[in-house]
Structures are given as structure tokens and as C-alpha cells.
Amino acid sequence: AAPVLFCANHLSAHDAYAVAVLDEVLGGGGRVLMDEAQLERLPFFRSLGALPLSLTSPRRALSQLADAATWLSSPRRSLWIFPQGRHVPSWRRPLGFRRGFVRVLRQAPTAVVVPVSWLLVFRDALQPLFVVRFGRPLPGDVDADVVEAAVADGLDAIDARVAAGALPAPLISGQGGAPGRGPASRWLARLVRSLP
């Protein structure tokens, strides 16, 4: 019942799409912080729960983080955040998490943190597999370095499974199937069917 802050590595511009579908699979109603310039270019993400975050104005960013914390202060809500603030290769260490998510947690004291690690994996097929690993929930007063280390450990665990050929079965079929009937799943299914 506690609010959840999902902290994920920022792999690519496709992360926002993945969040929309994962949030739907997890029950929906979550929000994601998204670069406000990107949100201006892709405004349909607002209908999927995106909230703006300025990467150019610290004053505006502080206000937007406070709004995100207000959202996260109620039970059964979730917020996704990419503490790197930019796309970073998954192999780079340290991951370079910014500390804005700690400010959100201080203002939403009942929230827990779930580290999320993900990679795009290319197997035999032409289409990549988006592999997601959720870490153990951490208390909201956790140190930012602990969250960053948990995400890095998750990336290493995914790499080990890839090397061992032990990847899980896909949750969402590359043939256009989707687990939910919400707008994110329908949109993703249409997108996947349109790929060559």
C-alpha cells in the first residue's frame, strides 16, 4: 500500500515507452518524470502519466520535484524517475545518479524505493528484448549511493543471465501481443506490428 519510487537507469529514449507499459502491467496510475523539452516534442506522454522535469532551470526543477513528491505522498501511487538525467551506456560505472530523487523521498516520507535495472538485449532475432530487473524495495531514507549500487548490481545480474543464455520468457510478445488493455499496451502493440 505504500507509495513507490522506481529509480531506473536511463538507457535510451525508449525508456518512457517501457515505463508506460510496465506501469500498466503493475496496475496503472503511476507517473514518470520526463525531460520537459522532450515532453514538449512528445506531448502524448502526458496522457500516459508523464510529468515535466526541467534539465535547464534548477529553480523550475525544484518546483517540479516538489509537485512529484506531492503526487507520491498518497498510498498506492508510484513515480518513475531516471536519476542519471540523460542516456548513459549500461556498462559505465559509476552510473552517475543525480540526487534529485532524494529530495522527492524527503518530501514523501512514507514512500519506498525500488531499484530498476534494464537493458536492450539482441538475441538471434532482429528485434531486441527489453530485459527488466526489479531490485528489493528499500526504505525511503536510504542513501542515494545505495540505490545507485543496487541498480548497477541489477545490470550486472542481467549481463550474467545473458552470458549464461538464461533469459526469461518475454512478458510482451514481439508479435504485437500485450498483457493489458490499457492505452500504453494498445499503443505498443500497434507500434510493434508496424515494424518491418
PDB file of C-alpha atoms in Angstrom:
ATOM      1  CA  ALA A   1       0.000   0.000   0.000  1.00  0.00           C
ATOM      2  CA  ALA A   2       2.987   2.350   0.346  1.00  0.00           C
ATOM      3  CA  PRO A   3       3.818   4.762  -2.458  1.00  0.00           C
ATOM      4  CA  VAL A   4       6.727   3.538  -4.598  1.00  0.00           C
ATOM      5  CA  LEU A   5       9.520   5.482  -6.244  1.00  0.00           C
ATOM      6  CA  PHE A   6      11.009   3.411  -9.084  1.00  0.00           C
ATOM      7  CA  CYS A   7      14.612   4.507  -9.788  1.00  0.00           C
ATOM      8  CA  ALA A   8      15.896   3.205 -13.127  1.00  0.00           C
ATOM      9  CA  ASN A   9      18.971   3.570 -15.273  1.00  0.00           C
ATOM     10  CA  HIS A  10      18.372   5.759 -18.326  1.00  0.00           C
ATOM     11  CA  LEU A  11      19.247   3.611 -21.299  1.00  0.00           C
ATOM     12  CA  SER A  12      17.572   5.327 -24.251  1.00  0.00           C
ATOM     13  CA  ALA A  13      14.718   7.476 -25.477  1.00  0.00           C
ATOM     14  CA  HIS A  14      12.604   4.303 -25.440  1.00  0.00           C
ATOM     15  CA  ASP A  15      12.591   4.187 -21.636  1.00  0.00           C
ATOM     16  CA  ALA A  16       9.442   6.295 -21.411  1.00  0.00           C
ATOM     17  CA  TYR A  17       7.614   3.807 -23.634  1.00  0.00           C
ATOM     18  CA  ALA A  18       8.726   0.939 -21.421  1.00  0.00           C
ATOM     19  CA  VAL A  19       7.602   2.781 -18.293  1.00  0.00           C
ATOM     20  CA  ALA A  20       4.132   3.343 -19.761  1.00  0.00           C
ATOM     21  CA  VAL A  21       3.688  -0.382 -20.424  1.00  0.00           C
ATOM     22  CA  LEU A  22       5.319  -1.589 -17.193  1.00  0.00           C
ATOM     23  CA  ASP A  23       3.205   0.777 -15.133  1.00  0.00           C
ATOM     24  CA  GLU A  24       0.113  -0.615 -16.820  1.00  0.00           C
ATOM     25  CA  VAL A  25       1.218  -4.195 -16.067  1.00  0.00           C
ATOM     26  CA  LEU A  26       1.767  -3.208 -12.421  1.00  0.00           C
ATOM     27  CA  GLY A  27      -1.743  -1.799 -12.070  1.00  0.00           C
ATOM     28  CA  GLY A  28      -1.510   1.617 -13.700  1.00  0.00           C
ATOM     29  CA  GLY A  29      -1.893   5.088 -12.315  1.00  0.00           C
ATOM     30  CA  GLY A  30       1.809   5.781 -11.953  1.00  0.00           C
ATOM     31  CA  ARG A  31       3.649   8.838 -13.216  1.00  0.00           C
ATOM     32  CA  VAL A  32       7.071   9.302 -14.788  1.00  0.00           C
ATOM     33  CA  LEU A  33       9.324  12.345 -14.640  1.00  0.00           C
ATOM     34  CA  MET A  34      10.374  13.278 -18.168  1.00  0.00           C
ATOM     35  CA  ASP A  35      12.616  15.995 -19.550  1.00  0.00           C
ATOM     36  CA  GLU A  36      10.213  18.858 -20.202  1.00  0.00           C
ATOM     37  CA  ALA A  37      11.805  19.639 -23.585  1.00  0.00           C
ATOM     38  CA  GLN A  38      11.218  16.026 -24.658  1.00  0.00           C
ATOM     39  CA  LEU A  39       7.682  16.175 -23.287  1.00  0.00           C
ATOM     40  CA  GLU A  40       7.026  19.262 -25.422  1.00  0.00           C
ATOM     41  CA  ARG A  41       8.092  17.278 -28.508  1.00  0.00           C
ATOM     42  CA  LEU A  42       6.063  14.192 -27.499  1.00  0.00           C
ATOM     43  CA  PRO A  43       3.020  15.597 -25.651  1.00  0.00           C
ATOM     44  CA  PHE A  44       1.020  12.341 -25.854  1.00  0.00           C
ATOM     45  CA  PHE A  45       3.154  11.104 -22.937  1.00  0.00           C
ATOM     46  CA  ARG A  46       1.156  13.438 -20.678  1.00  0.00           C
ATOM     47  CA  SER A  47      -1.877  11.226 -21.259  1.00  0.00           C
ATOM     48  CA  LEU A  48       0.242   8.233 -20.188  1.00  0.00           C
ATOM     49  CA  GLY A  49       1.276   9.899 -16.913  1.00  0.00           C
ATOM     50  CA  ALA A  50       4.386  11.932 -17.721  1.00  0.00           C
ATOM     51  CA  LEU A  51       5.269  14.907 -15.523  1.00  0.00           C
ATOM     52  CA  PRO A  52       7.746  17.564 -16.705  1.00  0.00           C
ATOM     53  CA  LEU A  53      11.196  17.998 -15.204  1.00  0.00           C
ATOM     54  CA  SER A  54      13.433  20.836 -16.326  1.00  0.00           C
ATOM     55  CA  LEU A  55      17.026  19.894 -17.055  1.00  0.00           C
ATOM     56  CA  THR A  56      17.980  23.519 -17.725  1.00  0.00           C
ATOM     57  CA  SER A  57      16.392  25.521 -14.879  1.00  0.00           C
ATOM     58  CA  PRO A  58      17.301  24.407 -11.339  1.00  0.00           C
ATOM     59  CA  ARG A  59      14.587  26.627  -9.832  1.00  0.00           C
ATOM     60  CA  ARG A  60      11.867  25.142 -12.040  1.00  0.00           C
ATOM     61  CA  ALA A  61      13.232  21.634 -11.431  1.00  0.00           C
ATOM     62  CA  LEU A  62      12.942  22.105  -7.642  1.00  0.00           C
ATOM     63  CA  SER A  63       9.312  23.121  -8.016  1.00  0.00           C
ATOM     64  CA  GLN A  64       8.600  20.174 -10.319  1.00  0.00           C
ATOM     65  CA  LEU A  65      10.274  17.746  -7.888  1.00  0.00           C
ATOM     66  CA  ALA A  66       8.057  19.150  -5.117  1.00  0.00           C
ATOM     67  CA  ASP A  67       4.985  18.520  -7.304  1.00  0.00           C
ATOM     68  CA  ALA A  68       6.201  14.952  -7.920  1.00  0.00           C
ATOM     69  CA  ALA A  69       6.644  14.443  -4.171  1.00  0.00           C
ATOM     70  CA  THR A  70       3.089  15.663  -3.586  1.00  0.00           C
ATOM     71  CA  TRP A  71       1.874  13.064  -6.092  1.00  0.00           C
ATOM     72  CA  LEU A  72       3.916  10.388  -4.322  1.00  0.00           C
ATOM     73  CA  SER A  73       2.655  11.266  -0.844  1.00  0.00           C
ATOM     74  CA  SER A  74      -0.539   9.202  -1.179  1.00  0.00           C
ATOM     75  CA  PRO A  75      -0.756   5.426  -0.702  1.00  0.00           C
ATOM     76  CA  ARG A  76      -0.747   3.094  -3.715  1.00  0.00           C
ATOM     77  CA  ARG A  77       0.840   5.629  -6.036  1.00  0.00           C
ATOM     78  CA  SER A  78       4.049   5.256  -7.976  1.00  0.00           C
ATOM     79  CA  LEU A  79       6.554   7.546  -9.612  1.00  0.00           C
ATOM     80  CA  TRP A  80       9.287   6.550 -12.069  1.00  0.00           C
ATOM     81  CA  ILE A  81      12.482   8.553 -12.213  1.00  0.00           C
ATOM     82  CA  PHE A  82      15.755   8.301 -14.139  1.00  0.00           C
ATOM     83  CA  PRO A  83      18.332   9.777 -11.733  1.00  0.00           C
ATOM     84  CA  GLN A  84      21.036   9.890 -14.423  1.00  0.00           C
ATOM     85  CA  GLY A  85      19.056  12.614 -16.195  1.00  0.00           C
ATOM     86  CA  ARG A  86      20.480  11.598 -19.571  1.00  0.00           C
ATOM     87  CA  HIS A  87      21.092   8.462 -21.623  1.00  0.00           C
ATOM     88  CA  VAL A  88      24.109   6.588 -20.295  1.00  0.00           C
ATOM     89  CA  PRO A  89      25.513   3.241 -21.504  1.00  0.00           C
ATOM     90  CA  SER A  90      24.629   0.484 -19.047  1.00  0.00           C
ATOM     91  CA  TRP A  91      28.260  -0.611 -18.697  1.00  0.00           C
ATOM     92  CA  ARG A  92      29.500   2.782 -17.476  1.00  0.00           C
ATOM     93  CA  ARG A  93      30.429   2.926 -13.788  1.00  0.00           C
ATOM     94  CA  PRO A  94      29.635   4.839 -11.787  1.00  0.00           C
ATOM     95  CA  LEU A  95      26.177   5.273 -13.292  1.00  0.00           C
ATOM     96  CA  GLY A  96      26.209   8.944 -12.274  1.00  0.00           C
ATOM     97  CA  PHE A  97      22.912   9.286 -10.432  1.00  0.00           C
ATOM     98  CA  ARG A  98      21.880  12.828  -9.632  1.00  0.00           C
ATOM     99  CA  ARG A  99      20.413  13.363  -6.187  1.00  0.00           C
ATOM    100  CA  GLY A 100      17.029  14.928  -7.065  1.00  0.00           C
ATOM    101  CA  PHE A 101      15.195  11.720  -6.204  1.00  0.00           C
ATOM    102  CA  VAL A 102      16.401  12.050  -2.591  1.00  0.00           C
ATOM    103  CA  ARG A 103      14.582  15.397  -2.401  1.00  0.00           C
ATOM    104  CA  VAL A 104      11.387  13.665  -3.573  1.00  0.00           C
ATOM    105  CA  LEU A 105      11.818  10.985  -0.894  1.00  0.00           C
ATOM    106  CA  ARG A 106      12.340  13.551   1.876  1.00  0.00           C
ATOM    107  CA  GLN A 107       9.033  15.171   0.935  1.00  0.00           C
ATOM    108  CA  ALA A 108       7.212  11.823   0.622  1.00  0.00           C
ATOM    109  CA  PRO A 109       8.387  10.066   3.813  1.00  0.00           C
ATOM    110  CA  THR A 110       6.109   7.013   3.506  1.00  0.00           C
ATOM    111  CA  ALA A 111       7.488   6.068   0.078  1.00  0.00           C
ATOM    112  CA  VAL A 112       9.766   3.106  -0.580  1.00  0.00           C
ATOM    113  CA  VAL A 113      12.370   2.927  -3.341  1.00  0.00           C
ATOM    114  CA  VAL A 114      12.546   0.104  -5.877  1.00  0.00           C
ATOM    115  CA  PRO A 115      15.746  -0.013  -7.942  1.00  0.00           C
ATOM    116  CA  VAL A 116      15.055  -0.918 -11.586  1.00  0.00           C
ATOM    117  CA  SER A 117      17.718  -2.140 -13.992  1.00  0.00           C
ATOM    118  CA  TRP A 118      17.079  -2.672 -17.678  1.00  0.00           C
ATOM    119  CA  LEU A 119      18.919  -3.499 -20.850  1.00  0.00           C
ATOM    120  CA  LEU A 120      18.147  -3.929 -24.518  1.00  0.00           C
ATOM    121  CA  VAL A 121      19.416  -7.379 -25.468  1.00  0.00           C
ATOM    122  CA  PHE A 122      19.842  -8.542 -29.051  1.00  0.00           C
ATOM    123  CA  ARG A 123      19.488 -12.288 -29.449  1.00  0.00           C
ATOM    124  CA  ASP A 124      19.108 -14.322 -32.629  1.00  0.00           C
ATOM    125  CA  ALA A 125      16.053 -12.362 -33.776  1.00  0.00           C
ATOM    126  CA  LEU A 126      16.289  -8.905 -35.278  1.00  0.00           C
ATOM    127  CA  GLN A 127      14.042  -7.405 -32.626  1.00  0.00           C
ATOM    128  CA  PRO A 128      15.670  -6.623 -29.289  1.00  0.00           C
ATOM    129  CA  LEU A 129      14.457  -7.944 -25.964  1.00  0.00           C
ATOM    130  CA  PHE A 130      13.921  -5.356 -23.254  1.00  0.00           C
ATOM    131  CA  VAL A 131      15.026  -7.103 -20.047  1.00  0.00           C
ATOM    132  CA  VAL A 132      13.864  -5.584 -16.745  1.00  0.00           C
ATOM    133  CA  ARG A 133      15.017  -6.494 -13.240  1.00  0.00           C
ATOM    134  CA  PHE A 134      13.331  -5.083 -10.146  1.00  0.00           C
ATOM    135  CA  GLY A 135      15.509  -4.892  -7.034  1.00  0.00           C
ATOM    136  CA  ARG A 136      14.360  -5.320  -3.454  1.00  0.00           C
ATOM    137  CA  PRO A 137      12.359  -2.415  -2.028  1.00  0.00           C
ATOM    138  CA  LEU A 138      14.465  -0.042   0.056  1.00  0.00           C
ATOM    139  CA  PRO A 139      13.289   2.350   2.770  1.00  0.00           C
ATOM    140  CA  GLY A 140      12.719   5.947   1.735  1.00  0.00           C
ATOM    141  CA  ASP A 141      15.558   7.203   3.931  1.00  0.00           C
ATOM    142  CA  VAL A 142      18.119   5.119   2.023  1.00  0.00           C
ATOM    143  CA  ASP A 143      21.353   6.730   0.891  1.00  0.00           C
ATOM    144  CA  ALA A 144      21.434   7.692  -2.805  1.00  0.00           C
ATOM    145  CA  ASP A 145      24.664   5.716  -3.329  1.00  0.00           C
ATOM    146  CA  VAL A 146      22.923   2.549  -2.111  1.00  0.00           C
ATOM    147  CA  VAL A 147      20.183   2.982  -4.736  1.00  0.00           C
ATOM    148  CA  GLU A 148      22.745   3.584  -7.488  1.00  0.00           C
ATOM    149  CA  ALA A 149      24.711   0.487  -6.404  1.00  0.00           C
ATOM    150  CA  ALA A 150      21.521  -1.625  -6.415  1.00  0.00           C
ATOM    151  CA  VAL A 151      20.733  -0.565 -10.000  1.00  0.00           C
ATOM    152  CA  ALA A 152      24.339  -1.320 -11.056  1.00  0.00           C
ATOM    153  CA  ASP A 153      24.141  -4.742  -9.365  1.00  0.00           C
ATOM    154  CA  GLY A 154      20.905  -5.419 -11.269  1.00  0.00           C
ATOM    155  CA  LEU A 155      22.586  -4.554 -14.565  1.00  0.00           C
ATOM    156  CA  ASP A 156      25.433  -6.929 -13.733  1.00  0.00           C
ATOM    157  CA  ALA A 157      22.893  -9.657 -12.903  1.00  0.00           C
ATOM    158  CA  ILE A 158      21.176  -9.174 -16.268  1.00  0.00           C
ATOM    159  CA  ASP A 159      24.541  -9.333 -18.039  1.00  0.00           C
ATOM    160  CA  ALA A 160      25.318 -12.609 -16.245  1.00  0.00           C
ATOM    161  CA  ARG A 161      21.981 -14.106 -17.337  1.00  0.00           C
ATOM    162  CA  VAL A 162      22.568 -13.009 -20.931  1.00  0.00           C
ATOM    163  CA  ALA A 163      26.045 -14.580 -20.895  1.00  0.00           C
ATOM    164  CA  ALA A 164      24.572 -17.807 -19.491  1.00  0.00           C
ATOM    165  CA  GLY A 165      21.753 -17.831 -22.051  1.00  0.00           C
ATOM    166  CA  ALA A 166      19.217 -17.830 -19.208  1.00  0.00           C
ATOM    167  CA  LEU A 167      16.864 -15.039 -20.236  1.00  0.00           C
ATOM    168  CA  PRO A 168      13.230 -15.182 -19.123  1.00  0.00           C
ATOM    169  CA  ALA A 169      10.326 -15.683 -21.499  1.00  0.00           C
ATOM    170  CA  PRO A 170       9.017 -12.348 -22.823  1.00  0.00           C
ATOM    171  CA  LEU A 171       6.208 -10.738 -20.872  1.00  0.00           C
ATOM    172  CA  ILE A 172       5.071  -8.947 -24.017  1.00  0.00           C
ATOM    173  CA  SER A 173       5.277 -10.807 -27.305  1.00  0.00           C
ATOM    174  CA  GLY A 174       7.291  -9.315 -30.139  1.00  0.00           C
ATOM    175  CA  GLN A 175       4.404 -10.321 -32.388  1.00  0.00           C
ATOM    176  CA  GLY A 176       2.258  -7.485 -31.081  1.00  0.00           C
ATOM    177  CA  GLY A 177       0.603  -9.158 -28.119  1.00  0.00           C
ATOM    178  CA  ALA A 178       0.336  -7.193 -24.905  1.00  0.00           C
ATOM    179  CA  PRO A 179      -0.628  -8.153 -21.367  1.00  0.00           C
ATOM    180  CA  GLY A 180      -3.072  -5.320 -20.779  1.00  0.00           C
ATOM    181  CA  ARG A 181      -5.848  -3.493 -22.498  1.00  0.00           C
ATOM    182  CA  GLY A 182      -4.856  -0.010 -21.463  1.00  0.00           C
ATOM    183  CA  PRO A 183      -3.702   2.742 -23.805  1.00  0.00           C
ATOM    184  CA  ALA A 184       0.019   2.030 -23.361  1.00  0.00           C
ATOM    185  CA  SER A 185      -0.328  -1.670 -24.255  1.00  0.00           C
ATOM    186  CA  ARG A 186      -2.610  -0.950 -27.212  1.00  0.00           C
ATOM    187  CA  TRP A 187      -0.215   1.708 -28.471  1.00  0.00           C
ATOM    188  CA  LEU A 188       2.808  -0.590 -28.079  1.00  0.00           C
ATOM    189  CA  ALA A 189       1.011  -3.455 -29.837  1.00  0.00           C
ATOM    190  CA  ARG A 190       0.256  -1.191 -32.820  1.00  0.00           C
ATOM    191  CA  LEU A 191       3.845   0.038 -32.882  1.00  0.00           C
ATOM    192  CA  VAL A 192       5.338  -3.479 -32.777  1.00  0.00           C
ATOM    193  CA  ARG A 193       3.009  -4.733 -35.542  1.00  0.00           C
ATOM    194  CA  SER A 194       4.151  -1.861 -37.759  1.00  0.00           C
ATOM    195  CA  LEU A 195       7.837  -2.799 -37.522  1.00  0.00           C
ATOM    196  CA  PRO A 196       9.401  -4.464 -40.590  1.00  0.00           C
TER     197      PRO A 196
END
